[in-house]
Amino acid sequence: MAITKSDIEHLCGLSKLNLDDDEIPIYLQQMTDILEMIEQLQSADTDEIIPMAHPLDMHQRLREDTVIDTNDRDIYQKNSLNAEEGFYKVPKVIE
Amino acid sequence: MHWETVIGLEIHVQLACDSKIFSSASTVYGNEQNTQASLIDLGYPGVLPVLNKEAVMMAIKFGLAVDAEIADLSIFARKNYFYPDLPKGYQISQYELPIVSHGKLVITLDDGTDKRIGITRAHLEEDAGKSIHDKFSDTTAIDLNRAGTPLLEIVSEPELSSAKEAILYMQKIHQLVRYLKISDGNMQEGSFRCDANVSLKQKESTELGTRAEIKNINSFRFVESAINFEVDRQKEILEQGGSVVQETRLYDSDAKETRSMRTKEEANDYRYFPDPDLLPVKIDKEVIEKITASLPELFDQKVDRYVSTLSIKRVDAIEIAKNIELAEYFEDALNTYNGNPQLLANWMLTEVMAILNKDKIEIANLSITAQSLSQLIQRIDDGTISSTIAKNIFSQLIESEMDVDELIKEQGLEQISDTTEIEKIVITVLNEHQEQKDQYLAGKEQVLGFLIGKVMQKTQGKANPKLVNDLMVKILSNN
Amino acid sequence: MERFTVKAIQNMLSNKQINSAELFDLYSSRITDYDQTFNAFITNDVEPNVEYITDDKNQESPSDSALTGIPYAAKDIFCTQGIRTTCGSKMLEDFIPPYDATVIKNLKKQGAVLLGKTNMDEFAMGSSNETSYFGSVHNPWDIERTPGGSSGGSAAAVAAGLAPIALGTDTGGSIRQPAAFTGITGLKPTYGRCSRYGMVAFASSLDQAGILALSAEDTAIFLESMAGFDPLDSTSVEESVPQYSQYLEENIRGKIIGLPKEFFDGSLASPYETLIAESIDSYKKLGIVFKEISLPNIGYSVPTYYVVAPAECSSNLARYDGVRFGYRSQNIEDLDEFYRTNRQIGFGEEVKRRIITGTYVLSAGYYDAYYLKAQKVRQLINQDFERAFESVDIILGPTTQTSAFKLGEKVDDPVSMYMNDIYTISSNLAGLPAISHPIGFVEGLPYGLQLIAPHFKEHHLLSLTHQYQKVTDWHQITPKLSMSSESNN
């Protein structure tokens, strides 16, 4: 499947990435090469095969519903350049 | 053109777990911003989710209560999108293999008929944080305390045909989750949130129309007006030959209308895939059997039991059972009560309800214990006091906790049931009120009430009303 | 510059030839004096993170814990409390984690002391350590060449004697390939053997923490302390941790090693083929029996990996938005622009490329053809291994196609870079443990061989490698350090 410039733009929209105008043709070429390589998968016979999401055949362990109370907010918020009064701040969202 | 309304409800229920679904932070409501957001809830580099057992058990409880299938293996999936209240840039939810599917709920319509509403699925997921737009002037404030709170999303089939039916369904789910004690159902605090998918279809057609999703309706009242507005809006569009846009709309309770949401949603491709940090959840038969055995009595069973074993009128049983906490108080009182259950039920529905409404409190905050109430009603039932006196005692108990029997003794409130004594008083009253006596004898029977009232006055309300009535009639007829 | 093994260090400490503080200083100074040449470290001015090391150089070291006094380096992908953790990215350039990764905690508990955080391909995406925001790492054997990636810094540090041992991570070969390129031993344990908590995620179903060391013996010593069940990691396995060092001398005679015909299809250039053949002879002399096997679907490894890994990473890296931590542009008023700018500036090209690829293969209309298909092919590959292990104990193959390539040679050709992983990727897909150890030199550059074992059979990998290392000395040959006036070897 040939990937187009508008595909790249759409994917950037979904993944919140910006590419400069002069970068796009490069990415487009590289993506084309990558997708061509990936296309090899189509020749594998996978009828009746169950997809594998984990290498080990295990089931989810369940955790007891106990609260471990750590309020380290002030330590954590040292990492955020824009925290105020305990809130994280982002550009205004219009709903 | 005959249009039929088609409604499906998606209800998000916050589960009453102490800790979050994937982390051990607390889920308590209302604390200072970001004091209950652990590294896992904040989506820090390197952290990983571990599933809360209680959330799973609660989901299973719900599934069993709606006769649904509990998945032997269910999978958590990532729903990928960017929003400031979603720290990881994805929500851990369930997509292809939810824990609960193919359930049902029966609602009773106003005309008394039952309608079966299918529950397509119920799945576990994590709640997002909160965006507060009016805290700061030029930025949005984010509080992630709520991020990671366990949610059960309950999706109905599009089988509700009116706003009324939607409300009945919603109320029934609300009651159920409280009965099961899997949620406090507190709509003000966001523990119970409803989205409605509304569309119209032509009466004879089997094809469903395009639907609009109305988000975050947070009271029963709003459900009705939101849906009705939306139905009218869509009808107008369709009748003018236009088409309904598939979109998300917000209900504005002040303007009483739904408005299109400008941002996000539109063409959001969530790119669901199984979360590689979590493994498939396996539910063994033994676990299901254990939970089935521990399911509490549900509303319908409770009503039937009140009617059949306690001989309470169905309409009263329904009123009491509607609120699980009221029912539990009632049953608590019954434990120490040997009298007629209907009498206790009457008091629950009149005097007790009156206080709850007047003081705007929940039964959990009522100052009279179930034991005290039980004692009080017992004394009416066994004739120790009259119901008039009981009302007096009841209002005293509201002010301060006292032993009922002691109070009766101290204040000399025992009923007077001595026939001789009452006769004397009856005769005295009749002598004092010749005019009314003559009126009665002349055929004006309603005067009896006046005369009985006078006897009650003379006895400070302590005379046994039935005895007074019988003796009064007897004496008058002997004249 | 003499490279001390962990084993040798333990002896020196117990013989009181040196104490922990002196040892820490020795390596710290080496890093300060020589790392400009290699750029193996991103952060190297750390204070010792264990209490028993003090300024008093005369103090004796406590000897109660397994790794007391042993200095080690950690790939900068492991969260270290209070110590900057960058993942080789501008996005986390100033990030100081408030917590330790579980494996770091485990090592701390046993007394090991952190020397510094090593350079790596950005967010572990790369095979040459050229995608790091902090500059490329140079191979101690030839500084114009790559040490491999993504654990290039850890490999270079150990190979150059700047650290006796180092932690790395392996998602598609990122421990084994650098080990092969730098002439050291690199182990990727079974998936779930070591905790992933605190190890910044790239591809969650493939990532594993592992070790780069001078010998199998050293690897065994460290793995004992590192590995183990972690309740904070749902993918962590409740399998008890063997005393790996006890297995090093186990009887390996009669063990059957499978040679997949797909790995030996004549595509290796003859100098490399010769080295492999010679190692096979060495193993035969140790009593190993060889058998040809087939892993028919192994050819799909690279395309499978390059669907699964980018898909998972595109989602794992969505949390880097500048809101709670990480790079954040100032003065942007639109939320969408805010996200996009932070991520445009914070991430490098390879990361962006993989995010875009991952988003593509998960997107509506493509999920079935790509992601779902890849997970099915993954199952096929897994089944190939299961079938093979019914008749053999271990599988052997090359680690890489060639020895280290030149820096800059493949940066513009991603697919060619990806093909580097051709021998290593399949064990990540199947979650199998695998080790690479040096087997000789081609034109002065090291070359390695790979052994793959069934789940939780790391001890066989270690015993085989150890006994090979007893009868060969490839792993003891030290690179000349160009900045050093000392001769070596």
Short mmCIF file of N, CA and C in Angstrom, two decimals, chain A residues 58-93:
data_model
loop_
_atom_site.label_atom_id
_atom_site.label_comp_id
_atom_site.label_asym_id
_atom_site.label_seq_id
_atom_site.Cartn_x
_atom_site.Cartn_y
_atom_site.Cartn_z
N MET A 58 0.67 -16.82 30.30
CA MET A 58 0.34 -16.53 31.69
C MET A 58 -0.95 -15.74 31.78
N HIS A 59 -1.52 -15.69 32.99
CA HIS A 59 -2.71 -14.90 33.22
C HIS A 59 -2.43 -13.78 34.19
N GLN A 60 -3.27 -12.78 34.16
CA GLN A 60 -3.06 -11.59 34.97
C GLN A 60 -3.18 -11.91 36.45
N ARG A 61 -2.16 -11.48 37.19
CA ARG A 61 -2.22 -11.59 38.65
C ARG A 61 -3.09 -10.45 39.19
N LEU A 62 -3.83 -10.74 40.27
CA LEU A 62 -4.71 -9.72 40.85
C LEU A 62 -4.11 -9.19 42.15
N ARG A 63 -4.26 -7.88 42.32
CA ARG A 63 -3.67 -7.21 43.48
C ARG A 63 -4.77 -6.96 44.52
N GLU A 64 -4.44 -7.12 45.80
CA GLU A 64 -5.41 -6.83 46.86
C GLU A 64 -5.76 -5.34 46.86
N ASP A 65 -7.00 -5.04 47.19
CA ASP A 65 -7.48 -3.65 47.14
C ASP A 65 -7.06 -2.87 48.39
N THR A 66 -5.74 -2.70 48.56
CA THR A 66 -5.25 -1.95 49.73
C THR A 66 -4.64 -0.65 49.28
N VAL A 67 -4.89 0.40 50.06
CA VAL A 67 -4.34 1.70 49.73
C VAL A 67 -2.93 1.83 50.30
N ILE A 68 -2.01 2.22 49.45
CA ILE A 68 -0.67 2.57 49.95
C ILE A 68 -0.57 4.07 49.78
N ASP A 69 -0.62 4.73 50.93
CA ASP A 69 -0.78 6.18 50.93
C ASP A 69 0.53 6.93 50.77
N THR A 70 0.83 7.37 49.57
CA THR A 70 2.01 8.22 49.48
C THR A 70 1.61 9.48 48.75
N ASN A 71 1.69 10.58 49.44
CA ASN A 71 1.43 11.82 48.74
C ASN A 71 2.76 12.53 48.51
N ASP A 72 3.36 12.26 47.38
CA ASP A 72 4.65 12.89 47.09
C ASP A 72 4.49 13.96 46.03
N ARG A 73 3.33 14.57 46.02
CA ARG A 73 3.02 15.54 44.97
C ARG A 73 4.11 16.58 44.79
N ASP A 74 4.59 17.12 45.87
CA ASP A 74 5.56 18.22 45.73
C ASP A 74 6.88 17.73 45.15
N ILE A 75 7.25 16.51 45.48
CA ILE A 75 8.46 15.95 44.88
C ILE A 75 8.23 15.74 43.39
N TYR A 76 7.11 15.17 43.05
CA TYR A 76 6.83 14.91 41.63
C TYR A 76 6.75 16.21 40.85
N GLN A 77 6.13 17.22 41.43
CA GLN A 77 5.90 18.44 40.66
C GLN A 77 7.15 19.27 40.48
N LYS A 78 8.24 18.83 41.12
CA LYS A 78 9.52 19.48 40.82
C LYS A 78 9.88 19.23 39.35
N ASN A 79 9.36 18.14 38.77
CA ASN A 79 9.70 17.77 37.40
C ASN A 79 8.89 18.53 36.37
N SER A 80 7.86 19.25 36.83
CA SER A 80 7.01 19.91 35.86
C SER A 80 7.25 21.41 35.92
N LEU A 81 7.62 21.99 34.78
CA LEU A 81 7.94 23.42 34.77
C LEU A 81 6.71 24.26 35.09
N ASN A 82 5.55 23.74 34.77
CA ASN A 82 4.36 24.54 35.01
C ASN A 82 3.35 23.83 35.89
N ALA A 83 3.62 23.86 37.17
CA ALA A 83 2.62 23.39 38.11
C ALA A 83 2.34 24.55 39.04
N GLU A 84 1.07 24.75 39.38
CA GLU A 84 0.75 25.86 40.27
C GLU A 84 -0.33 25.43 41.23
N GLU A 85 -0.12 25.75 42.50
CA GLU A 85 -1.07 25.37 43.55
C GLU A 85 -1.43 23.89 43.49
N GLY A 86 -0.46 23.09 43.11
CA GLY A 86 -0.71 21.65 43.09
C GLY A 86 -1.34 21.14 41.82
N PHE A 87 -1.78 22.05 40.93
CA PHE A 87 -2.35 21.63 39.65
C PHE A 87 -1.25 21.58 38.59
N TYR A 88 -1.45 20.73 37.58
CA TYR A 88 -0.62 20.80 36.38
C TYR A 88 -1.31 21.79 35.46
N LYS A 89 -0.53 22.57 34.71
CA LYS A 89 -1.16 23.56 33.83
C LYS A 89 -0.88 23.23 32.37
N VAL A 90 -1.88 23.40 31.55
CA VAL A 90 -1.73 23.21 30.10
C VAL A 90 -2.40 24.38 29.41
N PRO A 91 -2.06 24.61 28.12
CA PRO A 91 -2.76 25.66 27.40
C PRO A 91 -4.26 25.45 27.51
N LYS A 92 -4.98 26.55 27.53
CA LYS A 92 -6.42 26.51 27.75
C LYS A 92 -7.12 25.58 26.77
N VAL A 93 -7.94 24.70 27.34
CA VAL A 93 -8.69 23.76 26.49
C VAL A 93 -10.09 24.31 26.31
#
